[in-house]
PDB file of C-alpha atoms in Angstrom:
ATOM      1  CA  MET A   1      16.849   8.037   2.155  1.00  0.00           C
ATOM      2  CA  PRO A   2      17.339  10.944  -0.276  1.00  0.00           C
ATOM      3  CA  ASP A   3      17.328  14.445   1.211  1.00  0.00           C
ATOM      4  CA  SER A   4      14.271  15.375  -0.852  1.00  0.00           C
ATOM      5  CA  ASN A   5      12.304  12.565   0.808  1.00  0.00           C
ATOM      6  CA  LYS A   6      13.574  13.574   4.243  1.00  0.00           C
ATOM      7  CA  ASN A   7      12.524  17.173   3.613  1.00  0.00           C
ATOM      8  CA  GLN A   8       9.054  16.071   2.486  1.00  0.00           C
ATOM      9  CA  ALA A   9       8.670  13.851   5.544  1.00  0.00           C
ATOM     10  CA  LEU A  10       9.903  16.676   7.775  1.00  0.00           C
ATOM     11  CA  ASP A  11       7.313  19.043   6.297  1.00  0.00           C
ATOM     12  CA  ASN A  12       4.581  16.453   6.934  1.00  0.00           C
ATOM     13  CA  ILE A  13       5.730  16.015  10.529  1.00  0.00           C
ATOM     14  CA  LYS A  14       5.783  19.776  11.140  1.00  0.00           C
ATOM     15  CA  GLU A  15       2.214  20.081   9.815  1.00  0.00           C
ATOM     16  CA  ARG A  16       0.950  17.506  12.305  1.00  0.00           C
ATOM     17  CA  PHE A  17       3.080  18.037  15.408  1.00  0.00           C
ATOM     18  CA  ALA A  18       4.526  20.911  17.391  1.00  0.00           C
ATOM     19  CA  LEU A  19       8.024  19.623  18.060  1.00  0.00           C
ATOM     20  CA  ASP A  20      10.742  21.462  19.885  1.00  0.00           C
ATOM     21  CA  VAL A  21      13.683  19.655  18.256  1.00  0.00           C
ATOM     22  CA  LEU A  22      16.126  20.498  15.489  1.00  0.00           C
ATOM     23  CA  ASP A  23      15.363  19.556  11.889  1.00  0.00           C
ATOM     24  CA  ASP A  24      18.702  17.733  11.657  1.00  0.00           C
ATOM     25  CA  TYR A  25      17.722  15.488  14.558  1.00  0.00           C
ATOM     26  CA  ILE A  26      14.452  14.543  12.854  1.00  0.00           C
ATOM     27  CA  LYS A  27      16.196  13.895   9.523  1.00  0.00           C
ATOM     28  CA  LYS A  28      18.798  11.722  11.246  1.00  0.00           C
ATOM     29  CA  ALA A  29      16.057   9.739  13.006  1.00  0.00           C
ATOM     30  CA  LEU A  30      14.171   9.299   9.712  1.00  0.00           C
ATOM     31  CA  GLY A  31      17.341   8.023   8.039  1.00  0.00           C
ATOM     32  CA  LYS A  32      17.905   5.493  10.816  1.00  0.00           C
ATOM     33  CA  LYS A  33      14.303   4.265  10.660  1.00  0.00           C
ATOM     34  CA  TRP A  34      14.589   3.905   6.869  1.00  0.00           C
ATOM     35  CA  ARG A  35      17.815   1.870   7.157  1.00  0.00           C
ATOM     36  CA  ASP A  36      16.225  -0.331   9.832  1.00  0.00           C
ATOM     37  CA  HIS A  37      13.152  -0.852   7.637  1.00  0.00           C
ATOM     38  CA  LYS A  38      15.270  -1.927   4.652  1.00  0.00           C
ATOM     39  CA  SER A  39      17.288  -4.240   6.876  1.00  0.00           C
ATOM     40  CA  ASN A  40      14.115  -5.866   8.221  1.00  0.00           C
ATOM     41  CA  LEU A  41      12.766  -6.332   4.695  1.00  0.00           C
ATOM     42  CA  LYS A  42      15.978  -8.038   3.645  1.00  0.00           C
ATOM     43  CA  LYS A  43      16.030 -10.344   6.684  1.00  0.00           C
ATOM     44  CA  GLU A  44      12.396 -11.351   6.292  1.00  0.00           C
ATOM     45  CA  TYR A  45      11.890 -11.551   2.519  1.00  0.00           C
ATOM     46  CA  PHE A  46      15.239 -11.859   0.729  1.00  0.00           C
ATOM     47  CA  LYS A  47      16.021 -15.541   0.340  1.00  0.00           C
ATOM     48  CA  LYS A  48      19.599 -16.351  -0.680  1.00  0.00           C
ATOM     49  CA  ASP A  49      18.865 -19.919  -1.748  1.00  0.00           C
ATOM     50  CA  ILE A  50      16.651 -19.102  -4.765  1.00  0.00           C
ATOM     51  CA  SER A  51      17.561 -17.763  -8.190  1.00  0.00           C
ATOM     52  CA  LEU A  52      17.618 -14.068  -9.032  1.00  0.00           C
ATOM     53  CA  LYS A  53      14.694 -14.594 -11.392  1.00  0.00           C
ATOM     54  CA  GLU A  54      12.590 -16.094  -8.588  1.00  0.00           C
ATOM     55  CA  LYS A  55      13.598 -13.316  -6.179  1.00  0.00           C
ATOM     56  CA  LEU A  56      12.496 -10.672  -8.680  1.00  0.00           C
ATOM     57  CA  ARG A  57       9.122 -12.382  -9.183  1.00  0.00           C
ATOM     58  CA  ASN A  58       8.306 -12.390  -5.460  1.00  0.00           C
ATOM     59  CA  VAL A  59       7.348  -8.705  -5.179  1.00  0.00           C
ATOM     60  CA  LEU A  60       6.108  -7.812  -1.715  1.00  0.00           C
ATOM     61  CA  PRO A  61       2.492  -6.690  -1.354  1.00  0.00           C
ATOM     62  CA  GLY A  62       2.322  -2.907  -1.173  1.00  0.00           C
ATOM     63  CA  MET A  63       5.716  -2.468  -2.824  1.00  0.00           C
ATOM     64  CA  LEU A  64       6.162  -1.252  -6.380  1.00  0.00           C
ATOM     65  CA  SER A  65       7.865  -3.797  -8.627  1.00  0.00           C
ATOM     66  CA  TYR A  66      10.661  -1.424  -9.657  1.00  0.00           C
ATOM     67  CA  GLN A  67      11.427  -0.702  -5.975  1.00  0.00           C
ATOM     68  CA  TRP A  68      11.599  -4.413  -5.191  1.00  0.00           C
ATOM     69  CA  GLU A  69      13.770  -5.037  -8.249  1.00  0.00           C
ATOM     70  CA  ASP A  70      16.213  -2.289  -7.207  1.00  0.00           C
ATOM     71  CA  ALA A  71      16.426  -3.686  -3.668  1.00  0.00           C
ATOM     72  CA  VAL A  72      16.874  -7.301  -4.811  1.00  0.00           C
ATOM     73  CA  ARG A  73      19.554  -6.392  -7.344  1.00  0.00           C
ATOM     74  CA  PHE A  74      21.407  -4.362  -4.701  1.00  0.00           C
ATOM     75  CA  TRP A  75      21.194  -7.117  -2.071  1.00  0.00           C
ATOM     76  CA  ASN A  76      22.170  -9.741  -4.648  1.00  0.00           C
ATOM     77  CA  SER A  77      25.259  -7.834  -5.846  1.00  0.00           C
ATOM     78  CA  LYS A  78      28.722  -8.758  -4.718  1.00  0.00           C
ATOM     79  CA  LYS A  79      29.762  -5.622  -2.834  1.00  0.00           C
TER      80      LYS A  79
END
């Protein structure tokens, strides 16, 4: 998760909650949750046995098509 997104999320959290923890701890926790979320999306919705074209067409509800395309292309790449 980019730092700008973490900072925005941190600001939102501070507006709603009175927390007695360090900002770095919250940012680290947000990063972990984001990685876990992406991992769960891949496990549940990324099917290896279909073509790239089909994968790109199957955009998840609530997800922007360009975000899905970026994720699929990344997961489909040979690292």
